[in-house]
Amino acid sequence: MTRQDDSFRIGYTITPPLPDDAEGGTVLPVFEAEDDLGNEYSDWGGAYGTSDDGSHTSGTLTAQPALPEGARSVAIRVTFLRGGEEYSYEVALDVPPAAPQRAKRVSPGP
């Protein structure tokens, strides 16, 4: 899990790989999340693709808004939709600490 200023992102790997479009239609991942404080997060898109050797699918999913400082864990549900069928997976992830804020450089006035 990676924190962003306005969102957070998870990375995933699936073995064997997800089927490609030619094998029966597009796979659409749907991302749902709720932190341990009760905040819910909206799916903000993602991307995935099959590895060069064809052994697995790697991808990322993004949700927003950003995680608050007090959140310690996030319950995540990813549902893959394809051809009228759905397959859901659930996992709880620890929230990584926020990156330290960089000090802003102030230019001296004239």
Coordinates of N, CA and C in Angstrom, one line a residue:
M1 N 0.9 -1.2 0.0 CA 0.0 0.0 0.0 C 0.9 1.2 0.0
T2 N 0.5 2.2 -0.8 CA 1.3 3.4 -0.9 C 0.3 4.6 -0.7
R3 N 0.7 5.5 0.2 CA -0.1 6.7 0.4 C 0.2 7.8 -0.7
Q4 N -0.8 8.5 -1.1 CA -0.7 9.6 -2.0 C -1.3 10.8 -1.3
D5 N -1.1 12.0 -1.8 CA -1.7 13.2 -1.2 C -3.2 13.2 -1.1
D6 N -3.8 12.6 -2.2 CA -5.3 12.6 -2.3 C -5.9 11.2 -2.4
S7 N -5.1 10.2 -2.2 CA -5.6 8.8 -2.4 C -4.6 7.8 -1.8
F8 N -4.9 6.5 -2.0 CA -3.9 5.5 -1.7 C -4.0 4.4 -2.7
R9 N -2.9 3.6 -2.9 CA -2.8 2.7 -3.9 C -2.4 1.3 -3.4
I10 N -2.9 0.2 -3.9 CA -2.4 -1.1 -3.5 C -1.9 -1.7 -4.8
G11 N -0.9 -2.6 -4.7 CA -0.4 -3.4 -5.8 C -0.8 -4.8 -5.5
Y12 N -0.9 -5.6 -6.6 CA -1.3 -7.0 -6.4 C -0.7 -7.8 -7.5
T13 N -0.6 -9.1 -7.2 CA -0.1 -10.1 -8.2 C -1.1 -11.3 -8.1
I14 N -1.5 -11.8 -9.3 CA -2.4 -13.0 -9.3 C -1.8 -14.1 -10.2
T15 N -1.7 -15.3 -9.6 CA -1.2 -16.4 -10.3 C -2.2 -17.6 -10.2
P16 N -2.6 -18.2 -11.3 CA -2.2 -17.9 -12.7 C -2.8 -16.6 -13.1
P17 N -2.4 -16.1 -14.3 CA -2.8 -14.7 -14.7 C -4.3 -14.7 -15.0
L18 N -4.8 -13.5 -15.0 CA -6.2 -13.3 -15.4 C -6.3 -13.5 -16.9
P19 N -7.4 -14.0 -17.4 CA -7.6 -14.3 -18.8 C -7.6 -13.0 -19.6
D20 N -7.1 -13.1 -20.8 CA -7.1 -11.9 -21.7 C -8.5 -11.7 -22.3
D21 N -8.7 -10.6 -23.0 CA -10.0 -10.2 -23.6 C -10.4 -11.3 -24.6
A22 N -9.5 -11.9 -25.3 CA -9.8 -12.9 -26.4 C -10.4 -14.1 -25.8
E23 N -10.2 -14.4 -24.5 CA -10.6 -15.6 -23.8 C -12.0 -15.5 -23.2
G24 N -12.8 -14.5 -23.6 CA -14.2 -14.4 -23.1 C -14.6 -13.1 -22.5
G25 N -13.9 -12.0 -22.8 CA -14.3 -10.7 -22.4 C -13.4 -10.1 -21.4
T26 N -13.5 -8.8 -21.2 CA -12.7 -8.0 -20.3 C -13.0 -8.3 -18.9
V27 N -11.9 -8.3 -18.1 CA -12.0 -8.5 -16.6 C -12.0 -7.1 -16.0
L28 N -13.0 -6.8 -15.2 CA -13.1 -5.4 -14.6 C -13.0 -5.6 -13.1
P29 N -11.9 -5.1 -12.5 CA -11.7 -5.1 -11.0 C -12.5 -3.9 -10.4
V30 N -13.2 -4.2 -9.3 CA -13.9 -3.2 -8.5 C -13.3 -3.2 -7.1
F31 N -12.9 -2.0 -6.6 CA -12.2 -1.9 -5.4 C -13.1 -1.2 -4.3
E32 N -13.2 -1.9 -3.2 CA -14.0 -1.3 -2.1 C -13.0 -1.3 -0.8
A33 N -13.1 -0.3 0.0 CA -12.2 -0.3 1.2 C -12.9 0.5 2.3
E34 N -12.6 0.1 3.6 CA -13.0 0.8 4.8 C -11.9 0.7 5.8
D35 N -11.6 1.8 6.4 CA -10.5 1.7 7.4 C -11.1 1.4 8.8
D36 N -10.2 1.2 9.8 CA -10.6 0.8 11.1 C -11.3 2.0 11.9
L37 N -11.3 3.2 11.3 CA -12.1 4.3 11.9 C -13.5 4.4 11.3
G38 N -13.8 3.5 10.3 CA -15.1 3.6 9.7 C -15.2 4.4 8.5
N39 N -14.1 5.0 8.0 CA -14.2 5.7 6.7 C -14.2 4.8 5.5
E40 N -15.0 5.1 4.6 CA -15.1 4.4 3.3 C -14.4 5.1 2.2
Y41 N -13.9 4.3 1.2 CA -13.1 4.9 0.2 C -13.7 4.4 -1.2
S42 N -13.6 5.3 -2.1 CA -14.2 5.1 -3.5 C -13.1 4.6 -4.4
D43 N -13.5 3.7 -5.3 CA -12.6 3.2 -6.4 C -12.3 4.3 -7.3
W44 N -11.0 4.5 -7.5 CA -10.5 5.6 -8.4 C -9.7 5.1 -9.6
G45 N -10.0 3.8 -9.9 CA -9.3 3.2 -11.1 C -8.1 2.4 -10.8
G46 N -7.5 1.9 -11.9 CA -6.3 1.1 -11.7 C -5.8 0.6 -13.1
A47 N -4.9 -0.3 -13.0 CA -4.3 -0.8 -14.3 C -3.7 -2.2 -14.0
Y48 N -3.8 -3.1 -15.0 CA -3.1 -4.4 -14.8 C -2.7 -4.9 -16.1
G49 N -1.8 -5.9 -16.0 CA -1.3 -6.6 -17.3 C -0.6 -7.9 -16.9
T50 N -0.5 -8.7 -17.9 CA 0.1 -10.0 -17.8 C 1.7 -9.8 -17.8
S51 N 2.4 -10.6 -17.0 CA 3.8 -10.5 -17.0 C 4.4 -10.9 -18.3
D52 N 5.6 -10.5 -18.6 CA 6.3 -10.9 -19.9 C 6.3 -12.4 -20.1
D53 N 6.6 -13.1 -19.0 CA 6.6 -14.6 -19.2 C 5.3 -15.3 -19.1
G54 N 4.2 -14.5 -18.9 CA 2.8 -15.1 -18.9 C 2.5 -15.8 -17.7
S55 N 3.3 -15.7 -16.6 CA 3.0 -16.5 -15.4 C 2.1 -15.9 -14.5
H56 N 1.9 -14.6 -14.5 CA 1.0 -13.9 -13.6 C 0.5 -12.6 -14.1
T57 N -0.5 -12.0 -13.4 CA -1.0 -10.7 -13.7 C -0.5 -9.8 -12.5
S58 N 0.0 -8.6 -12.8 CA 0.3 -7.6 -11.8 C -0.5 -6.4 -12.1
G59 N -0.9 -5.7 -11.0 CA -1.7 -4.5 -11.2 C -1.7 -3.6 -10.0
T60 N -2.4 -2.5 -10.1 CA -2.5 -1.5 -9.0 C -4.0 -1.1 -9.1
L61 N -4.5 -0.8 -7.9 CA -5.8 -0.2 -7.7 C -5.7 1.0 -6.8
T62 N -6.4 2.1 -7.1 CA -6.4 3.3 -6.3 C -7.7 3.6 -5.8
A63 N -7.7 4.2 -4.5 CA -9.0 4.6 -3.9 C -8.7 6.0 -3.3
Q64 N -9.9 6.7 -3.1 CA -9.8 8.0 -2.5 C -10.9 8.3 -1.6
P65 N -10.8 9.1 -0.6 CA -9.8 10.1 -0.4 C -8.5 9.5 0.2
A66 N -7.6 10.3 0.6 CA -6.4 9.9 1.3 C -6.7 9.3 2.6
L67 N -5.9 8.4 3.1 CA -6.0 7.8 4.4 C -5.7 8.9 5.5
P68 N -6.6 9.0 6.6 CA -6.3 9.9 7.7 C -5.1 9.4 8.5
E69 N -4.5 10.3 9.3 CA -3.4 9.9 10.1 C -3.7 8.8 11.1
G70 N -4.9 8.8 11.7 CA -5.3 7.9 12.7 C -5.6 6.5 12.3
A71 N -5.7 6.2 11.0 CA -6.1 4.9 10.5 C -4.9 4.0 10.6
R72 N -5.2 2.8 11.2 CA -4.2 1.7 11.4 C -4.3 0.6 10.4
S73 N -5.5 0.3 9.9 CA -5.7 -0.8 9.0 C -6.8 -0.5 8.0
V74 N -6.8 -1.2 6.9 CA -7.9 -1.0 5.9 C -8.4 -2.4 5.5
A75 N -9.7 -2.6 5.5 CA -10.3 -3.8 5.0 C -10.6 -3.6 3.5
I76 N -10.0 -4.4 2.7 CA -10.2 -4.3 1.2 C -10.9 -5.4 0.6
R77 N -11.8 -5.1 -0.3 CA -12.5 -6.1 -1.1 C -12.3 -5.8 -2.5
V78 N -11.8 -6.7 -3.3 CA -11.6 -6.6 -4.7 C -12.5 -7.6 -5.4
T79 N -13.4 -7.1 -6.2 CA -14.3 -8.0 -7.0 C -13.9 -7.9 -8.5
F80 N -13.6 -9.1 -9.1 CA -13.4 -9.1 -10.5 C -14.6 -9.6 -11.2
L81 N -15.1 -8.7 -12.1 CA -16.3 -8.9 -12.9 C -15.9 -9.4 -14.3
R82 N -16.6 -10.4 -14.8 CA -16.3 -10.8 -16.2 C -17.5 -11.7 -16.7
G83 N -18.1 -11.4 -17.8 CA -19.1 -12.2 -18.4 C -20.2 -12.5 -17.5
G84 N -20.7 -11.6 -16.7 CA -21.8 -11.8 -15.8 C -21.5 -12.6 -14.5
E85 N -20.2 -12.9 -14.3 CA -19.8 -13.6 -13.1 C -18.9 -12.6 -12.3
E86 N -18.8 -12.9 -11.0 CA -18.0 -12.1 -10.1 C -17.2 -13.0 -9.1
Y87 N -16.0 -12.6 -8.8 CA -15.1 -13.3 -7.9 C -14.6 -12.3 -7.0
S88 N -14.8 -12.4 -5.7 CA -14.4 -11.4 -4.7 C -13.3 -12.0 -3.8
Y89 N -12.4 -11.1 -3.4 CA -11.3 -11.4 -2.5 C -11.2 -10.3 -1.5
E90 N -11.0 -10.7 -0.2 CA -11.0 -9.7 0.9 C -9.6 -9.9 1.6
V91 N -9.1 -8.8 2.1 CA -7.9 -8.8 2.8 C -7.8 -7.5 3.7
A92 N -7.2 -7.6 4.9 CA -7.0 -6.5 5.7 C -5.5 -6.1 5.6
L93 N -5.2 -4.9 5.4 CA -3.8 -4.4 5.3 C -3.5 -3.4 6.3
D94 N -2.3 -3.4 6.9 CA -1.8 -2.4 7.8 C -1.6 -1.1 7.0
V95 N -1.9 0.0 7.6 CA -1.7 1.3 6.9 C -0.2 1.7 7.2
P96 N 0.6 2.0 6.1 CA 1.9 2.5 6.3 C 1.9 3.9 6.9
P97 N 3.0 4.2 7.6 CA 3.1 5.6 8.2 C 3.1 6.6 7.0
A98 N 2.6 7.8 7.3 CA 2.6 8.9 6.3 C 4.1 9.3 6.1
A99 N 4.4 9.7 4.9 CA 5.7 10.2 4.6 C 5.9 11.6 5.3
P100 N 7.1 11.8 5.8 CA 7.3 13.1 6.5 C 7.1 14.3 5.6
Q101 N 6.5 15.3 6.1 CA 6.3 16.5 5.2 C 7.7 17.2 5.0
R102 N 7.9 17.6 3.8 CA 9.1 18.4 3.4 C 8.9 19.8 3.8
A103 N 9.9 20.4 4.4 CA 9.9 21.8 4.7 C 9.9 22.6 3.4
K104 N 9.1 23.6 3.4 CA 9.0 24.5 2.3 C 10.1 25.6 2.4
R105 N 10.8 25.8 1.3 CA 11.8 26.8 1.3 C 11.2 28.1 1.0
V106 N 11.5 29.1 1.8 CA 11.0 30.4 1.7 C 12.1 31.3 1.2
S107 N 11.8 32.0 0.1 CA 12.8 32.9 -0.4 C 12.8 34.2 0.3
P108 N 13.9 34.8 0.6 CA 13.9 36.1 1.3 C 13.4 37.2 0.4
G109 N 12.7 38.1 0.9 CA 12.1 39.2 0.2 C 13.2 40.1 -0.4
P110 N 12.8 41.1 -1.3 CA 13.8 42.0 -1.9 C 14.3 42.9 -0.8

